PDB file of C-alpha atoms and ligand atoms in Angstrom:
ATOM      1  CA  MET U   1     -12.051 -14.026  -5.803  1.00  0.00           C
ATOM      2  CA  LEU U   2     -11.845 -11.316  -2.934  1.00  0.00           C
ATOM      3  CA  PHE U   3     -10.438 -10.809   0.200  1.00  0.00           C
ATOM      4  CA  ASN U   4     -10.864  -7.931   2.426  1.00  0.00           C
ATOM      5  CA  PHE U   5      -8.034  -7.213   5.075  1.00  0.00           C
ATOM      6  CA  GLN U   6      -8.164  -4.353   8.383  1.00  0.00           C
ATOM      7  CA  LEU U   7      -5.078  -2.811   9.841  1.00  0.00           C
ATOM      8  CA  SER U   8      -4.585  -0.242  12.782  1.00  0.00           C
ATOM      9  CA  THR U   9      -1.752   1.554  10.986  1.00  0.00           C
ATOM     10  CA  PRO U  10       0.518   4.642  12.568  1.00  0.00           C
ATOM     11  CA  LYS U  11       0.494   8.081  11.955  1.00  0.00           C
ATOM     12  CA  GLU U  12       2.664   8.266   8.597  1.00  0.00           C
ATOM     13  CA  GLY U  13       4.289   4.632   7.567  1.00  0.00           C
ATOM     14  CA  LEU U  14       4.476   1.944   5.135  1.00  0.00           C
ATOM     15  CA  VAL U  15       3.284  -1.261   6.189  1.00  0.00           C
ATOM     16  CA  ASP U  16       4.562  -5.037   4.736  1.00  0.00           C
ATOM     17  CA  ILE U  17       1.371  -6.576   3.597  1.00  0.00           C
ATOM     18  CA  THR U  18       3.291  -8.955   1.336  1.00  0.00           C
ATOM     19  CA  ASN U  19       2.673 -12.207   3.436  1.00  0.00           C
ATOM     20  CA  GLU U  20      -1.572 -11.127   3.524  1.00  0.00           C
ATOM     21  CA  VAL U  21      -1.568 -10.998  -0.111  1.00  0.00           C
ATOM     22  CA  THR U  22       0.582 -14.171  -0.515  1.00  0.00           C
ATOM     23  CA  GLU U  23      -1.442 -15.895   1.761  1.00  0.00           C
ATOM     24  CA  ALA U  24      -4.601 -14.595  -0.249  1.00  0.00           C
ATOM     25  CA  ILE U  25      -3.322 -15.950  -3.344  1.00  0.00           C
ATOM     26  CA  THR U  26      -2.732 -19.073  -1.602  1.00  0.00           C
ATOM     27  CA  GLU U  27      -6.417 -19.585  -0.180  1.00  0.00           C
ATOM     28  CA  SER U  28      -7.517 -18.577  -3.388  1.00  0.00           C
ATOM     29  CA  GLY U  29      -6.300 -21.735  -5.407  1.00  0.00           C
ATOM     30  CA  VAL U  30      -5.111 -19.812  -8.247  1.00  0.00           C
ATOM     31  CA  ASN U  31      -2.087 -20.933  -9.839  1.00  0.00           C
ATOM     32  CA  GLU U  32      -1.569 -18.922 -12.779  1.00  0.00           C
ATOM     33  CA  GLY U  33      -3.384 -15.265 -13.160  1.00  0.00           C
ATOM     34  CA  ILE U  34      -3.935 -11.428 -11.399  1.00  0.00           C
ATOM     35  CA  CYS U  35      -3.644 -10.252  -8.463  1.00  0.00           C
ATOM     36  CA  ILE U  36      -5.043  -6.575  -7.568  1.00  0.00           C
ATOM     37  CA  VAL U  37      -4.261  -5.132  -4.126  1.00  0.00           C
ATOM     38  CA  TYR U  38      -6.741  -2.027  -3.708  1.00  0.00           C
ATOM     39  CA  CYS U  39      -6.682   0.694  -0.961  1.00  0.00           C
ATOM     40  CA  PRO U  40     -10.685   2.400  -0.587  1.00  0.00           C
ATOM     41  CA  HIS U  41      -9.203   5.340   1.064  1.00  0.00           C
ATOM     42  CA  THR U  42      -8.013   8.596   0.341  1.00  0.00           C
ATOM     43  CA  THR U  43      -5.088   9.252   2.053  1.00  0.00           C
ATOM     44  CA  ALA U  44      -3.183   5.934   1.991  1.00  0.00           C
ATOM     45  CA  ALA U  45      -1.945   4.114  -1.283  1.00  0.00           C
ATOM     46  CA  ILE U  46      -0.303   0.568  -1.933  1.00  0.00           C
ATOM     47  CA  THR U  47       2.639   0.782  -3.575  1.00  0.00           C
ATOM     48  CA  ILE U  48       5.740  -1.658  -4.080  1.00  0.00           C
ATOM     49  CA  ASN U  49       9.236  -1.149  -3.386  1.00  0.00           C
ATOM     50  CA  GLU U  50      12.347  -2.554  -1.530  1.00  0.00           C
ATOM     51  CA  ASN U  51      11.680  -4.387   1.389  1.00  0.00           C
ATOM     52  CA  VAL U  52      15.441  -4.957   2.552  1.00  0.00           C
ATOM     53  CA  ASP U  53      16.827  -1.548   4.202  1.00  0.00           C
ATOM     54  CA  PRO U  54      14.575  -0.515   6.912  1.00  0.00           C
ATOM     55  CA  GLU U  55      16.166   3.252   6.279  1.00  0.00           C
ATOM     56  CA  LEU U  56      14.642   3.339   3.166  1.00  0.00           C
ATOM     57  CA  LYS U  57      10.959   3.603   4.867  1.00  0.00           C
ATOM     58  CA  ALA U  58      11.831   6.515   6.213  1.00  0.00           C
ATOM     59  CA  ASP U  59      13.218   8.031   2.747  1.00  0.00           C
ATOM     60  CA  PHE U  60      10.620   7.349   1.376  1.00  0.00           C
ATOM     61  CA  LEU U  61       8.318   9.411   3.928  1.00  0.00           C
ATOM     62  CA  GLU U  62      10.821  12.188   3.964  1.00  0.00           C
ATOM     63  CA  GLY U  63      10.773  12.531   0.244  1.00  0.00           C
ATOM     64  CA  LEU U  64       7.171  12.660  -0.053  1.00  0.00           C
ATOM     65  CA  ASP U  65       6.806  15.226   2.712  1.00  0.00           C
ATOM     66  CA  LYS U  66       9.342  17.707   0.879  1.00  0.00           C
ATOM     67  CA  SER U  67       7.597  16.951  -2.440  1.00  0.00           C
ATOM     68  CA  PHE U  68       4.033  17.137  -0.969  1.00  0.00           C
ATOM     69  CA  PRO U  69       4.796  19.761   1.644  1.00  0.00           C
ATOM     70  CA  GLU U  70       0.969  21.129   3.641  1.00  0.00           C
ATOM     71  CA  LEU U  71       1.008  24.534   2.590  1.00  0.00           C
ATOM     72  CA  ALA U  72      -0.814  27.238   4.285  1.00  0.00           C
ATOM     73  CA  SER U  73      -2.712  28.295   0.724  1.00  0.00           C
ATOM     74  CA  PHE U  74      -4.698  25.083   0.837  1.00  0.00           C
ATOM     75  CA  ASN U  75      -8.302  25.372   1.407  1.00  0.00           C
ATOM     76  CA  HIS U  76      -9.462  22.030   2.540  1.00  0.00           C
ATOM     77  CA  ALA U  77     -11.016  22.451   5.429  1.00  0.00           C
ATOM     78  CA  GLY U  78      -9.836  18.712   6.777  1.00  0.00           C
ATOM     79  CA  GLY U  79      -6.372  20.287   6.794  1.00  0.00           C
ATOM     80  CA  ASN U  80      -4.542  17.120   5.227  1.00  0.00           C
ATOM     81  CA  SER U  81      -4.703  18.170   1.976  1.00  0.00           C
ATOM     82  CA  ASP U  82      -0.618  16.726   1.681  1.00  0.00           C
ATOM     83  CA  ALA U  83      -2.021  13.247   2.833  1.00  0.00           C
ATOM     84  CA  HIS U  84      -4.328  13.274  -0.176  1.00  0.00           C
ATOM     85  CA  LEU U  85      -1.687  14.189  -2.857  1.00  0.00           C
ATOM     86  CA  LYS U  86       0.543  11.522  -1.537  1.00  0.00           C
ATOM     87  CA  SER U  87      -2.310   9.251  -1.909  1.00  0.00           C
ATOM     88  CA  SER U  88      -2.782  10.306  -5.611  1.00  0.00           C
ATOM     89  CA  ALA U  89       0.615  10.246  -6.313  1.00  0.00           C
ATOM     90  CA  VAL U  90       1.528   7.054  -4.857  1.00  0.00           C
ATOM     91  CA  GLY U  91      -1.769   5.232  -6.112  1.00  0.00           C
ATOM     92  CA  ALA U  92      -4.903   3.769  -4.622  1.00  0.00           C
ATOM     93  CA  SER U  93      -3.776  -0.102  -6.197  1.00  0.00           C
ATOM     94  CA  GLU U  94      -0.934  -2.315  -7.173  1.00  0.00           C
ATOM     95  CA  THR U  95      -1.400  -4.973  -9.906  1.00  0.00           C
ATOM     96  CA  ILE U  96       0.771  -8.210  -9.385  1.00  0.00           C
ATOM     97  CA  ILE U  97       1.117 -10.928 -11.327  1.00  0.00           C
ATOM     98  CA  VAL U  98       0.518 -14.733 -10.101  1.00  0.00           C
ATOM     99  CA  SER U  99       2.617 -17.524 -11.425  1.00  0.00           C
ATOM    100  CA  LYS U 100       3.116 -20.778  -9.792  1.00  0.00           C
ATOM    101  CA  GLY U 101       0.473 -19.754  -6.697  1.00  0.00           C
ATOM    102  CA  LYS U 102       2.667 -17.196  -5.422  1.00  0.00           C
ATOM    103  CA  PRO U 103       3.290 -13.214  -6.534  1.00  0.00           C
ATOM    104  CA  LEU U 104       5.769 -12.514  -8.900  1.00  0.00           C
ATOM    105  CA  LEU U 105       8.209 -10.241  -6.924  1.00  0.00           C
ATOM    106  CA  GLY U 106      11.439  -9.240  -7.822  1.00  0.00           C
ATOM    107  CA  THR U 107      14.096 -10.442  -4.747  1.00  0.00           C
ATOM    108  CA  TRP U 108      13.974  -7.006  -3.357  1.00  0.00           C
ATOM    109  CA  GLN U 109      10.371  -6.008  -3.673  1.00  0.00           C
ATOM    110  CA  GLY U 110       7.877  -5.965  -0.810  1.00  0.00           C
ATOM    111  CA  ILE U 111       3.785  -4.688  -1.344  1.00  0.00           C
ATOM    112  CA  TYR U 112       2.956  -2.153   1.079  1.00  0.00           C
ATOM    113  CA  PHE U 113       0.387  -0.312   2.523  1.00  0.00           C
ATOM    114  CA  CYS U 114       1.422   2.940   3.056  1.00  0.00           C
ATOM    115  CA  GLU U 115      -0.545   5.643   5.797  1.00  0.00           C
ATOM    116  CA  PHE U 116      -0.162   9.381   5.295  1.00  0.00           C
ATOM    117  CA  ASP U 117      -3.329  10.722   7.784  1.00  0.00           C
ATOM    118  CA  GLY U 118      -3.304   8.053  10.698  1.00  0.00           C
ATOM    119  CA  PRO U 119      -3.160   6.517  12.831  1.00  0.00           C
ATOM    120  CA  ARG U 120      -6.387   4.945  12.152  1.00  0.00           C
ATOM    121  CA  VAL U 121      -8.476   1.296  11.509  1.00  0.00           C
ATOM    122  CA  ARG U 122      -8.224   0.853   7.974  1.00  0.00           C
ATOM    123  CA  LYS U 123      -8.944  -1.836   4.739  1.00  0.00           C
ATOM    124  CA  PHE U 124      -7.642  -3.065   1.673  1.00  0.00           C
ATOM    125  CA  PHE U 125      -9.123  -5.458  -0.566  1.00  0.00           C
ATOM    126  CA  VAL U 126      -7.472  -8.258  -2.631  1.00  0.00           C
ATOM    127  CA  LYS U 127      -8.924  -9.323  -5.680  1.00  0.00           C
ATOM    128  CA  ILE U 128      -7.332 -12.608  -7.364  1.00  0.00           C
ATOM    129  CA  ILE U 129      -8.606 -13.745 -11.099  1.00  0.00           C
ATOM    130  CA  GLY U 130      -7.232 -16.499 -12.937  1.00  0.00           C
ATOM    131  CA  GLY U 131      -7.288 -20.293 -12.449  1.00  0.00           C
TER     132      GLY U 131
HETATM  133 ZN1   ZN S 201      -9.392  15.385   3.466  1.00  0.00          ZN
END
């Protein structure tokens, strides 16, 4: 079963999509299986990380900014090569085990849509396989 979501993103940031993914799993009726969360964009990404301390989001973005700065020597006409690098480094998707009708996440884990070149209206897909 494939679910299609839309969201409005900030200039840069992590948007918690754990509830959307959990609701999709519930709606699918799948009890045991696999869930793929996929982002069809080249300057955004999907990740799983801590959902407790809100300060961590800022640290996550600062760390990526320092690791992938926008360099004057870059040639990409879009002027957003840093966002493309962050997108590939973090990754376009996450695979999550579905167990007992729920995403099998650790106590501190949440699923995030990562925006690196917003604000924009973005999409993400949730594919659920199993029975
Ligand atoms: Zn670009």
